[in-house]
Each structure stands twice: as C-alpha cells, then as structure tokens.
mmCIF file of C-alpha atoms in Angstrom:
data_model
loop_
_atom_site.group_PDB
_atom_site.id
_atom_site.type_symbol
_atom_site.label_atom_id
_atom_site.label_comp_id
_atom_site.label_asym_id
_atom_site.label_seq_id
_atom_site.Cartn_x
_atom_site.Cartn_y
_atom_site.Cartn_z
ATOM 1 C CA MET A 6 -36.123 -41.474 17.102
ATOM 2 C CA LEU A 7 -37.142 -37.313 16.674
ATOM 3 C CA PHE A 8 -37.397 -35.366 19.496
ATOM 4 C CA LYS A 9 -38.717 -32.037 18.401
ATOM 5 C CA GLU A 10 -40.184 -29.008 20.578
ATOM 6 C CA GLY A 11 -40.157 -31.610 23.582
ATOM 7 C CA ILE A 12 -42.406 -34.005 21.676
ATOM 8 C CA GLU A 13 -41.266 -37.362 21.255
ATOM 9 C CA ILE A 14 -41.817 -37.758 16.714
ATOM 10 C CA LYS A 15 -41.879 -41.834 16.104
ATOM 11 C CA ALA A 16 -39.107 -42.903 13.415
ATOM 12 C CA ASN A 17 -41.697 -43.463 9.306
ATOM 13 C CA SER A 18 -44.513 -41.837 11.752
ATOM 14 C CA PRO A 19 -46.630 -39.716 8.874
ATOM 15 C CA GLU A 20 -45.784 -35.726 11.740
ATOM 16 C CA TYR A 21 -41.891 -37.860 10.665
ATOM 17 C CA ARG A 22 -42.614 -37.861 7.692
ATOM 18 C CA ILE A 23 -44.688 -34.365 6.898
ATOM 19 C CA TRP A 24 -41.024 -32.706 9.261
ATOM 20 C CA ILE A 25 -38.473 -34.672 7.002
ATOM 21 C CA ARG A 26 -40.742 -33.045 3.802
ATOM 22 C CA ARG A 27 -40.768 -29.415 5.040
ATOM 23 C CA ARG A 28 -37.339 -29.464 6.399
ATOM 24 C CA ASP A 29 -36.674 -30.357 2.687
ATOM 25 C CA GLU A 30 -38.473 -27.336 1.279
ATOM 26 C CA LYS A 31 -37.005 -24.648 3.798
ATOM 27 C CA ASN A 32 -33.511 -26.226 2.527
ATOM 28 C CA LEU A 33 -34.536 -25.878 -1.165
ATOM 29 C CA ILE A 34 -35.111 -22.498 -0.907
ATOM 30 C CA ARG A 35 -32.202 -21.674 0.877
ATOM 31 C CA ARG A 36 -29.827 -23.087 -2.061
ATOM 32 C CA THR A 37 -31.652 -21.099 -4.242
ATOM 33 C CA LYS A 38 -31.897 -17.778 -2.898
ATOM 34 C CA LYS A 39 -28.278 -18.399 -2.007
ATOM 35 C CA LYS A 40 -27.484 -19.857 -5.497
ATOM 36 C CA ALA A 41 -29.713 -16.391 -7.300
ATOM 37 C CA ALA A 42 -27.477 -14.122 -5.149
ATOM 38 C CA ILE A 43 -24.408 -15.587 -6.378
ATOM 39 C CA ARG A 44 -25.702 -15.267 -9.964
ATOM 40 C CA ALA A 45 -26.852 -11.838 -9.262
ATOM 41 C CA ARG A 46 -23.706 -10.203 -7.841
ATOM 42 C CA ARG A 47 -21.713 -11.782 -11.030
ATOM 43 C CA THR A 48 -23.665 -10.343 -12.976
ATOM 44 C CA ARG A 49 -23.125 -7.491 -11.110
ATOM 45 C CA GLU A 50 -19.899 -7.666 -12.031
ATOM 46 C CA ILE A 51 -19.764 -8.164 -14.893
ATOM 47 C CA ALA A 52 -21.753 -5.429 -16.177
ATOM 48 C CA TYR A 53 -19.825 -3.658 -13.664
ATOM 49 C CA ASN A 54 -16.581 -4.274 -15.229
ATOM 50 C CA THR A 55 -18.075 -3.908 -19.008
ATOM 51 C CA LYS A 56 -18.072 -0.386 -17.441
ATOM 52 C CA LEU A 57 -14.520 -0.007 -18.059
ATOM 53 C CA LYS A 58 -12.688 1.749 -20.383
ATOM 54 C CA THR A 59 -9.578 0.487 -18.467
ATOM 55 C CA VAL A 60 -9.936 -4.026 -18.300
ATOM 56 C CA ALA A 61 -9.507 -5.672 -15.389
ATOM 57 C CA ALA A 62 -8.040 -8.945 -16.778
ATOM 58 C CA TYR A 63 -8.002 -11.916 -14.096
ATOM 59 C CA ASN A 64 -5.973 -13.778 -14.010
ATOM 60 C CA ARG A 65 -6.803 -16.906 -12.501
ATOM 61 C CA GLU A 66 -2.514 -18.686 -12.309
ATOM 62 C CA THR A 67 -2.039 -15.682 -9.824
ATOM 63 C CA ARG A 68 -5.691 -14.520 -8.524
ATOM 64 C CA ASN A 69 -5.198 -10.769 -9.618
ATOM 65 C CA TYR A 70 -7.242 -7.997 -10.971
ATOM 66 C CA GLU A 71 -5.148 -6.844 -13.868
ATOM 67 C CA PHE A 72 -5.146 -2.573 -14.897
ATOM 68 C CA PRO A 73 -2.702 -1.996 -17.507
ATOM 69 C CA ALA A 74 -1.406 1.059 -17.771
ATOM 70 C CA PRO A 75 -1.661 3.670 -20.964
ATOM 71 C CA LEU A 76 1.294 3.206 -23.321
ATOM 72 C CA SER A 77 1.651 6.713 -22.255
ATOM 73 C CA PHE A 78 1.486 6.755 -18.300
ATOM 74 C CA SER A 79 1.684 11.060 -17.848
ATOM 75 C CA PHE A 80 -0.896 13.289 -17.258
ATOM 76 C CA ILE A 81 0.787 15.510 -18.357
ATOM 77 C CA SER A 82 0.976 14.151 -22.225
ATOM 78 C CA ASN A 83 -1.477 11.444 -21.913
ATOM 79 C CA PRO A 84 -4.427 13.598 -18.830
ATOM 80 C CA VAL A 85 -7.216 11.448 -20.420
ATOM 81 C CA GLU A 86 -6.768 8.509 -21.032
ATOM 82 C CA THR A 87 -4.087 7.842 -17.991
ATOM 83 C CA SER A 88 -7.478 9.478 -15.211
ATOM 84 C CA THR A 89 -8.617 6.990 -16.932
ATOM 85 C CA PHE A 90 -6.862 4.277 -15.463
ATOM 86 C CA PHE A 91 -7.175 5.685 -12.514
ATOM 87 C CA ASN A 92 -10.481 5.843 -11.984
ATOM 88 C CA ASP A 93 -10.904 3.459 -12.833
ATOM 89 C CA VAL A 94 -8.967 1.859 -10.839
ATOM 90 C CA ILE A 95 -10.615 4.326 -8.175
ATOM 91 C CA ALA A 96 -14.139 2.967 -9.822
ATOM 92 C CA PHE A 97 -13.075 -1.045 -8.585
ATOM 93 C CA ILE A 98 -11.862 -0.173 -5.309
ATOM 94 C CA THR A 99 -15.210 1.736 -4.091
ATOM 95 C CA ASN A 100 -17.159 -1.435 -5.683
ATOM 96 C CA ARG A 101 -17.847 -2.928 -2.836
ATOM 97 C CA ASN A 102 -18.283 -6.394 -4.752
ATOM 98 C CA ASN A 103 -14.482 -6.051 -5.032
ATOM 99 C CA TYR A 104 -13.400 -5.934 -1.213
ATOM 100 C CA GLY A 105 -10.626 -8.650 -1.144
ATOM 101 C CA LYS A 106 -9.144 -8.499 -4.209
ATOM 102 C CA ARG A 107 -6.131 -8.453 -4.885
ATOM 103 C CA LEU A 108 -5.226 -5.733 -7.912
ATOM 104 C CA TYR A 109 -2.245 -5.743 -10.569
ATOM 105 C CA ILE A 110 -0.671 -3.005 -12.397
ATOM 106 C CA ASP A 111 0.713 -3.454 -15.519
ATOM 107 C CA ILE A 112 3.218 -0.711 -16.108
ATOM 108 C CA SER A 113 5.468 -3.304 -18.256
ATOM 109 C CA ARG A 114 4.859 -2.048 -22.173
ATOM 110 C CA ILE A 115 4.918 1.597 -21.358
ATOM 111 C CA LYS A 116 6.502 4.562 -23.350
ATOM 112 C CA GLU A 117 6.404 7.255 -22.005
ATOM 113 C CA LEU A 118 6.126 7.944 -18.183
ATOM 114 C CA SER A 119 6.106 11.290 -15.921
ATOM 115 C CA ILE A 120 6.242 11.259 -12.289
ATOM 116 C CA ASP A 121 2.866 12.983 -11.578
ATOM 117 C CA ALA A 122 1.255 9.218 -12.865
ATOM 118 C CA LEU A 123 4.179 7.592 -9.917
ATOM 119 C CA MET A 124 2.967 9.254 -7.423
ATOM 120 C CA TYR A 125 -1.063 9.393 -7.444
ATOM 121 C CA LEU A 126 -0.545 5.913 -8.260
ATOM 122 C CA LEU A 127 1.935 5.691 -4.836
ATOM 123 C CA ALA A 128 -1.486 7.757 -3.236
ATOM 124 C CA ILE A 129 -3.640 5.122 -4.956
ATOM 125 C CA VAL A 130 -1.548 2.505 -3.296
ATOM 126 C CA ASN A 131 -0.515 4.155 0.186
ATOM 127 C CA ASN A 132 -3.569 6.143 1.440
ATOM 128 C CA LEU A 133 -6.236 4.967 0.638
ATOM 129 C CA SER A 134 -8.994 6.797 3.110
ATOM 130 C CA GLU A 135 -10.732 3.888 6.156
ATOM 131 C CA ASN A 136 -13.889 2.986 4.127
ATOM 132 C CA PHE A 137 -10.710 1.239 1.997
ATOM 133 C CA LYS A 138 -7.976 0.562 2.955
ATOM 134 C CA ASN A 139 -7.256 -3.519 4.060
ATOM 135 C CA ARG A 140 -9.608 -4.489 1.949
ATOM 136 C CA PHE A 141 -7.431 -4.988 -1.633
ATOM 137 C CA SER A 142 -3.673 -5.477 -2.007
ATOM 138 C CA PHE A 143 -1.420 -4.055 -4.757
ATOM 139 C CA SER A 144 1.031 -5.874 -5.941
ATOM 140 C CA GLY A 145 2.763 -4.381 -9.966
ATOM 141 C CA ASN A 146 5.315 -4.502 -12.488
ATOM 142 C CA ALA A 147 8.469 -2.229 -13.327
ATOM 143 C CA PRO A 148 8.925 -0.761 -16.939
ATOM 144 C CA ALA A 149 10.540 -3.312 -19.355
ATOM 145 C CA ASP A 150 12.077 0.009 -21.007
ATOM 146 C CA ALA A 151 16.043 0.243 -20.478
ATOM 147 C CA LYS A 152 15.203 3.941 -20.330
ATOM 148 C CA ILE A 153 12.300 3.926 -19.060
ATOM 149 C CA ARG A 154 13.256 1.961 -16.048
ATOM 150 C CA LYS A 155 16.238 4.052 -15.389
ATOM 151 C CA LEU A 156 13.594 7.078 -14.497
ATOM 152 C CA PHE A 157 11.582 4.109 -12.358
ATOM 153 C CA SER A 158 13.711 3.308 -10.987
ATOM 154 C CA GLU A 159 16.258 6.579 -9.424
ATOM 155 C CA SER A 160 12.307 8.562 -8.754
ATOM 156 C CA GLY A 161 12.006 7.630 -5.601
ATOM 157 C CA PHE A 162 8.657 5.327 -6.070
ATOM 158 C CA TYR A 163 10.729 2.061 -4.571
ATOM 159 C CA SER A 164 10.915 3.727 -1.176
ATOM 160 C CA PHE A 165 7.070 4.260 -0.287
ATOM 161 C CA VAL A 166 6.328 0.281 -1.927
ATOM 162 C CA ASN A 167 8.414 -2.987 -0.122
ATOM 163 C CA TYR A 168 10.096 -3.593 -2.936
ATOM 164 C CA GLN A 169 11.139 -7.511 -3.621
ATOM 165 C CA GLY A 170 13.098 -6.691 -7.086
ATOM 166 C CA THR A 171 16.626 -8.717 -7.397
ATOM 167 C CA GLU A 172 18.109 -5.310 -9.165
ATOM 168 C CA PRO A 173 19.775 -2.227 -6.644
ATOM 169 C CA LEU A 174 18.325 0.879 -6.955
ATOM 170 C CA THR A 175 19.585 3.669 -7.662
ATOM 171 C CA LYS A 176 19.819 7.485 -6.568
ATOM 172 C CA ASN A 177 20.619 10.328 -9.565
ATOM 173 C CA SER A 178 22.655 13.708 -7.759
ATOM 174 C CA ASP A 179 20.804 15.509 -10.579
ATOM 175 C CA THR A 180 17.088 15.112 -7.867
ATOM 176 C CA VAL A 181 15.274 15.272 -5.569
ATOM 177 C CA GLN A 182 13.650 12.146 -5.541
ATOM 178 C CA ILE A 183 10.020 12.109 -4.622
ATOM 179 C CA VAL A 184 8.879 13.112 -1.412
ATOM 180 C CA SER A 185 5.771 13.606 0.893
ATOM 181 C CA GLY A 186 3.053 14.693 3.628
ATOM 182 C CA ASN A 187 0.148 15.737 4.533
ATOM 183 C CA ASN A 188 1.116 19.357 6.240
ATOM 184 C CA SER A 189 3.508 21.921 5.557
ATOM 185 C CA ASP A 190 7.779 21.521 5.108
ATOM 186 C CA THR A 191 9.988 23.872 6.124
ATOM 187 C CA GLU A 192 13.177 21.625 5.500
ATOM 188 C CA LEU A 193 11.634 19.955 2.872
ATOM 189 C CA ALA A 194 10.629 23.503 0.715
ATOM 190 C CA LYS A 195 14.245 24.369 1.837
ATOM 191 C CA ARG A 196 16.189 21.373 0.037
ATOM 192 C CA MET A 197 14.110 21.921 -2.796
ATOM 193 C CA SER A 198 15.546 26.276 -2.708
ATOM 194 C CA ASP A 199 18.585 25.130 -1.978
ATOM 195 C CA PHE A 200 18.618 22.619 -4.827
ATOM 196 C CA VAL A 201 18.136 25.264 -7.180
ATOM 197 C CA SER A 202 20.287 27.212 -5.634
ATOM 198 C CA GLU A 203 23.024 24.174 -6.355
ATOM 199 C CA LYS A 204 22.395 23.740 -9.385
ATOM 200 C CA ALA A 205 21.479 26.974 -10.829
ATOM 201 C CA GLY A 206 24.948 28.661 -9.607
ATOM 202 C CA ILE A 207 23.549 31.125 -7.292
ATOM 203 C CA PRO A 208 22.804 32.874 -4.224
ATOM 204 C CA LYS A 209 19.647 31.319 -1.697
ATOM 205 C CA LYS A 210 18.811 34.308 -1.812
ATOM 206 C CA ALA A 211 17.529 34.252 -5.086
ATOM 207 C CA CYS A 212 15.764 30.830 -4.571
ATOM 208 C CA HIS A 213 13.568 31.714 -2.013
ATOM 209 C CA PHE A 214 10.748 31.889 -3.984
ATOM 210 C CA LEU A 215 10.385 28.658 -4.594
ATOM 211 C CA TYR A 216 10.391 28.106 -0.865
ATOM 212 C CA ILE A 217 7.307 30.818 -0.456
ATOM 213 C CA MET A 218 5.620 28.686 -3.103
ATOM 214 C CA MET A 219 6.418 25.200 -1.467
ATOM 215 C CA ILE A 220 4.949 26.366 2.143
ATOM 216 C CA GLU A 221 1.730 27.972 0.410
ATOM 217 C CA LEU A 222 1.235 24.513 -2.306
ATOM 218 C CA MET A 223 1.680 21.811 0.551
ATOM 219 C CA SER A 224 -0.503 23.914 3.245
ATOM 220 C CA ASN A 225 -3.773 24.664 0.926
ATOM 221 C CA THR A 226 -3.145 20.818 0.903
ATOM 222 C CA HIS A 227 -4.035 20.539 4.799
ATOM 223 C CA LYS A 228 -5.682 23.839 4.559
ATOM 224 C CA HIS A 229 -8.572 21.239 2.506
ATOM 225 C CA ALA A 230 -11.558 19.509 4.103
ATOM 226 C CA TYR A 231 -10.874 16.095 4.188
ATOM 227 C CA ASN A 232 -15.039 14.091 3.550
ATOM 228 C CA ASP A 233 -15.755 11.042 4.500
ATOM 229 C CA ASN A 234 -17.062 9.399 1.284
ATOM 230 C CA GLU A 235 -13.323 11.149 0.384
ATOM 231 C CA VAL A 236 -10.743 8.018 -1.631
ATOM 232 C CA LEU A 237 -8.101 8.732 -0.649
ATOM 233 C CA TYR A 238 -6.668 11.146 1.713
ATOM 234 C CA PRO A 239 -5.080 14.622 0.916
ATOM 235 C CA ARG A 240 -1.995 14.561 1.440
ATOM 236 C CA TRP A 241 0.681 16.215 -0.865
ATOM 237 C CA TYR A 242 3.866 14.419 -3.423
ATOM 238 C CA CYS A 243 6.872 16.565 -4.796
ATOM 239 C CA PHE A 244 9.697 15.794 -7.055
ATOM 240 C CA GLY A 245 12.532 17.851 -8.904
ATOM 241 C CA GLU A 246 14.297 17.418 -11.525
ATOM 242 C CA TYR A 247 17.401 19.136 -12.888
ATOM 243 C CA LYS A 248 18.081 18.709 -16.478
ATOM 244 C CA LYS A 249 21.443 20.230 -17.646
ATOM 245 C CA ASN A 250 20.964 19.262 -21.737
ATOM 246 C CA GLU A 251 17.886 21.376 -21.165
ATOM 247 C CA ASN A 252 19.847 24.719 -18.651
ATOM 248 C CA THR A 253 15.657 23.830 -16.581
ATOM 249 C CA ILE A 254 14.615 22.999 -13.639
ATOM 250 C CA SER A 255 11.226 20.779 -13.602
ATOM 251 C CA PHE A 256 8.821 20.517 -10.069
ATOM 252 C CA THR A 257 6.613 17.833 -10.112
ATOM 253 C CA PHE A 258 3.971 18.129 -7.340
ATOM 254 C CA MET A 259 0.493 15.949 -7.204
ATOM 255 C CA ASP A 260 -2.142 16.881 -3.970
ATOM 256 C CA THR A 261 -4.942 14.690 -3.882
ATOM 257 C CA GLY A 262 -7.621 16.830 -2.462
ATOM 258 C CA GLU A 263 -10.767 17.672 -3.449
ATOM 259 C CA GLY A 264 -9.164 19.345 -6.050
ATOM 260 C CA ILE A 265 -9.543 23.284 -7.628
ATOM 261 C CA PRO A 266 -13.210 23.952 -8.473
ATOM 262 C CA ALA A 267 -14.522 21.926 -5.619
ATOM 263 C CA THR A 268 -13.373 23.666 -2.488
ATOM 264 C CA VAL A 269 -13.512 27.307 -3.963
ATOM 265 C CA ARG A 270 -16.957 28.559 -3.088
ATOM 266 C CA LYS A 271 -18.519 30.096 -5.946
ATOM 267 C CA ASN A 272 -21.913 32.362 -6.117
ATOM 268 C CA PHE A 273 -25.345 31.698 -6.983
ATOM 269 C CA ALA A 274 -25.847 31.053 -11.209
ATOM 270 C CA GLU A 275 -22.183 29.552 -10.733
ATOM 271 C CA LYS A 276 -24.266 26.081 -8.155
ATOM 272 C CA LEU A 277 -26.644 26.021 -10.562
ATOM 273 C CA ASP A 278 -24.099 25.405 -13.147
ATOM 274 C CA PHE A 279 -25.062 21.437 -12.425
ATOM 275 C CA LEU A 280 -23.183 20.563 -15.530
ATOM 276 C CA LYS A 281 -20.688 22.507 -15.986
ATOM 277 C CA ILE A 282 -21.688 23.615 -18.493
ATOM 278 C CA LYS A 283 -18.783 26.445 -18.250
ATOM 279 C CA GLY A 284 -16.140 25.216 -17.409
ATOM 280 C CA GLU A 285 -14.205 24.823 -14.454
ATOM 281 C CA ASN A 286 -11.010 25.883 -16.058
ATOM 282 C CA ARG A 287 -12.926 29.194 -15.080
ATOM 283 C CA TYR A 288 -13.397 29.160 -11.649
ATOM 284 C CA VAL A 289 -8.437 28.278 -11.649
ATOM 285 C CA ILE A 290 -8.203 31.126 -13.533
ATOM 286 C CA SER A 291 -10.664 33.277 -11.437
ATOM 287 C CA ALA A 292 -8.355 31.921 -8.106
ATOM 288 C CA LEU A 293 -5.352 32.438 -9.626
ATOM 289 C CA ASN A 294 -6.344 36.164 -10.051
ATOM 290 C CA GLY A 295 -7.012 36.173 -6.647
ATOM 291 C CA ASP A 296 -10.757 36.774 -6.972
ATOM 292 C CA PHE A 297 -11.893 35.977 -2.887
ATOM 293 C CA ARG A 298 -13.035 32.468 -3.679
ATOM 294 C CA THR A 299 -12.187 30.861 -0.487
ATOM 295 C CA ALA A 300 -14.523 28.364 0.716
ATOM 296 C CA THR A 301 -13.013 29.493 3.340
ATOM 297 C CA ASN A 302 -14.793 32.815 3.241
ATOM 298 C CA GLN A 303 -11.743 33.959 5.929
ATOM 299 C CA CYS A 304 -9.691 37.046 4.045
ATOM 300 C CA TYR A 305 -6.223 35.787 5.038
ATOM 301 C CA ARG A 306 -7.583 32.762 2.654
ATOM 302 C CA GLY A 307 -6.633 32.205 -1.041
ATOM 303 C CA LYS A 308 -3.426 34.477 -1.643
ATOM 304 C CA GLY A 309 -0.832 30.914 -2.762
ATOM 305 C CA LEU A 310 -2.574 30.635 -6.920
ATOM 306 C CA PRO A 311 -2.262 34.451 -7.211
ATOM 307 C CA LYS A 312 1.510 34.703 -5.485
ATOM 308 C CA ILE A 313 1.845 31.612 -7.769
ATOM 309 C CA ARG A 314 0.516 33.800 -10.236
ATOM 310 C CA GLU A 315 2.719 36.249 -9.941
ATOM 311 C CA PHE A 316 6.088 34.270 -10.354
ATOM 312 C CA CYS A 317 4.185 33.291 -13.219
ATOM 313 C CA SER A 318 4.313 37.169 -14.592
ATOM 314 C CA ASP A 319 7.495 37.905 -12.365
ATOM 315 C CA GLU A 320 8.971 34.283 -15.125
ATOM 316 C CA LYS A 321 10.831 32.728 -12.069
ATOM 317 C CA ILE A 322 8.624 29.923 -13.517
ATOM 318 C CA GLN A 323 8.015 29.484 -16.640
ATOM 319 C CA ASN A 324 5.322 26.188 -18.689
ATOM 320 C CA MET A 325 2.982 26.731 -15.349
ATOM 321 C CA ARG A 326 0.585 23.895 -15.341
ATOM 322 C CA ILE A 327 -2.394 23.270 -13.370
ATOM 323 C CA ILE A 328 -5.204 20.265 -14.647
ATOM 324 C CA THR A 329 -7.253 19.433 -11.122
ATOM 325 C CA ASN A 330 -11.406 18.070 -11.959
ATOM 326 C CA LYS A 331 -11.869 18.825 -15.149
ATOM 327 C CA ALA A 332 -9.503 21.948 -16.351
ATOM 328 C CA ASP A 333 -6.754 21.884 -17.983
ATOM 329 C CA VAL A 334 -4.273 25.392 -17.573
ATOM 330 C CA THR A 335 -1.723 26.615 -18.540
ATOM 331 C CA VAL A 336 -0.038 29.221 -17.638
ATOM 332 C CA ASN A 337 2.287 31.907 -18.901
ATOM 333 C CA GLN A 338 3.928 35.873 -18.837
ATOM 334 C CA ASN A 339 0.538 37.327 -19.955
ATOM 335 C CA GLY A 340 -1.905 34.637 -19.712
ATOM 336 C CA TYR A 341 -3.707 31.827 -19.331
ATOM 337 C CA GLU A 342 -4.247 28.685 -22.259
ATOM 338 C CA SER A 343 -7.241 26.189 -20.626
ATOM 339 C CA SER A 344 -9.551 23.671 -21.783
ATOM 340 C CA VAL A 345 -11.586 21.099 -20.350
ATOM 341 C CA LEU A 346 -11.262 17.091 -20.495
ATOM 342 C CA SER A 347 -13.595 15.535 -20.664
ATOM 343 C CA VAL A 348 -11.919 12.937 -18.007
ATOM 344 C CA PRO A 349 -11.516 14.291 -14.136
ATOM 345 C CA LEU A 350 -7.991 14.063 -12.380
ATOM 346 C CA GLN A 351 -9.700 13.730 -8.799
ATOM 347 C CA GLY A 352 -6.824 16.014 -7.158
ATOM 348 C CA THR A 353 -4.840 18.885 -8.466
ATOM 349 C CA LEU A 354 -1.044 18.566 -10.033
ATOM 350 C CA TYR A 355 1.182 21.823 -10.881
ATOM 351 C CA TYR A 356 3.924 21.537 -12.868
ATOM 352 C CA TRP A 357 6.446 24.335 -13.531
ATOM 353 C CA GLN A 358 9.758 24.758 -15.150
ATOM 354 C CA ILE A 359 12.568 27.573 -13.471
ATOM 355 C CA ASN A 360 14.536 28.721 -16.177
ATOM 356 C CA ILE A 361 18.559 29.131 -15.662
ATOM 357 C CA ALA A 362 19.912 31.371 -17.474
ATOM 358 C CA ASP A 363 16.427 33.832 -16.539
ATOM 359 C CA ILE A 364 16.749 33.373 -13.071
ATOM 360 C CA ARG A 365 20.603 33.991 -13.109
ATOM 361 C CA GLY A 366 20.073 37.245 -14.631
ATOM 362 C CA ALA A 367 16.839 38.670 -12.823
#
C-alpha cells in the first residue's frame, strides 16, 4: 500500500508501477550526475597536478600528499627552484578541490639548506589566512645529512611546530634563533644589535645602525595593508648567525607581505607595463635610491630602504641581497647588480653580512 499526496495507491496497480518507474528514473539521474561530478573533479585534479613542477605524490599508506623539496633548499643559492617549490605548495592549498587534504613536506634528501627556506616553510604552516586556515594539516621530516640536520635543529624551527621527535633539541650560542612577529619589536632589535656588539667586541653604540635597520624592516611588514585574497598574513621572520671562521655576522630577514614591487607607487607608464617587460628589479632599485615610491603618498614613508642603501655605501653591511617577487637585487658599495627571476617569491627576503674587521675599524 502506498500513499501519494494523501491518496491511497494499491500495490501492483498500473499507477503504482508508474510511480515506481519514475522514482527509479529520478534515482538513476541523481546517481549519473553524482558519478559525472566525481569524474570531473578527478579530471580537474589530474589536470591541476600535471601543471605542478613539484610533484605532489599521494602516499596511500599515510594518506599524505608529499612535496619533495629541491636538493638546494635555499632562496639565496637556488631562488628559482625554491620559489617554484613553495609556489606549488601554495597553488595546491588554494585549489578548492584539495581542501581537507594532508600535506607532507619532505626535506630528507636536501644537500644544501639556508634559513630563509625554513622561514618561508614556517610561514606557510603557521600563517595561512582565514580563507585557508584549518583546511589542511601539515607534517614533515628532517634532513638526513648530519651537518644540515645540525643547522636545522639549531635554527629554532622546532619552537614553531609540534615536534614529536626523540633526539634532543640543541642551541648554539653563535646564533639568534628564528624569531617572528607582525609589528616593530624594540626588544628584539636591541637583542640583535647587542648580539653584534658582543661577537665583534665593540661598544653597543657602534651597533646602533643595526637597531635602526631592524626597526625599519619590521615596521614595513606592519604598514603594508593586508589583502583578503592573500594566502599568508604579513609577518616577519629573522635569524642571526656569527661565523667565526669567516669573521662575519650574517642576518636573514623574511617579510611575507606583498613584496616591494607590488607596494611601491607607479607612474602611468609603469602601470601600463602589465607584462613586466621592463623588470620588477627597477622598482626595488628606485626605492633604494630614495625616489618617492611609497604607495601611501605620505612624505614620512619610504625612508627605510634608502637608509639601508646608506648603510651599504658606508660598508656597515656587505653583500646585501634583496629577493622580492621577480626582482633579485644585490647592493654593494658602488651600486647594484640585479636580475629578473623567472619564478616569483611571494614576499621579500633580505640577507646581509657584517664584516667584523670593518666594523671594528669604523
């Protein structure tokens, strides 16, 4: 017995058989559409993944999508491959078809590592925007090479992640481990300045320029407006290392904001350069030279990079390297060396060294 809209339909009656046939047809249509949607989604995933230069291999046992890092995991030494790796991770994250999947970062086979790559990895793991936060889980491993593994352990990376390993975590008195923030941190800027004073054996006053430089770089991250469509919240990461055998102190500073070329003010002709034919490196050089480039049009802004350029000219710092978007600029005492990268870094990397012999004689 069947009741349809309050009307009794007898079993096995002609009307009953018609109703059963229509129900089965509707169910068949639903199943067909569902299967077609599944096939379409799988087709999109295959087409999407074939575009990735870094192959995300699916591990059926762990149910992880594994991303192998390039053997030279360094923006400084290998900017194109390292940027490609991170851009592919970001592309995977921003694809809606991948929501809920588990990412595994495999750095076990790397042969070269610089702290900048670890900073960017931390930014992706910890600083995803609300649009992507909590949609993914991350895990990974450590380098197998003993020397690289030591640097990895001493970098401070483990203090930002849920470490479940068994080996003891170590510190090195010759480093200021990775630290992070989203605004100016006067205490940290002083700590970096005092670190140079201690290792170089010079008065703290002689290192005040580094305090100024740190404050400028930190404040730039905070001042740049956040775009809701961005994957990462603007945040900075910093690391310092004393290299006794080289008699130098090096610093790495990573800003995950929009990048210098995206935030400087452009004239009408430059705005028409949609294909970036003239190169984004010229915007970085222009900003370093002190051209009025701040996008806010406020006269007190845009002073940080010219100040850094001045420190390079005075040889307070050497080997200044700035990688941002597709711009790769090295600043020396007399000028610049620059090139255009084929793959962009979404953010800005600053790397520089302080020669202890030079700063002692200043």
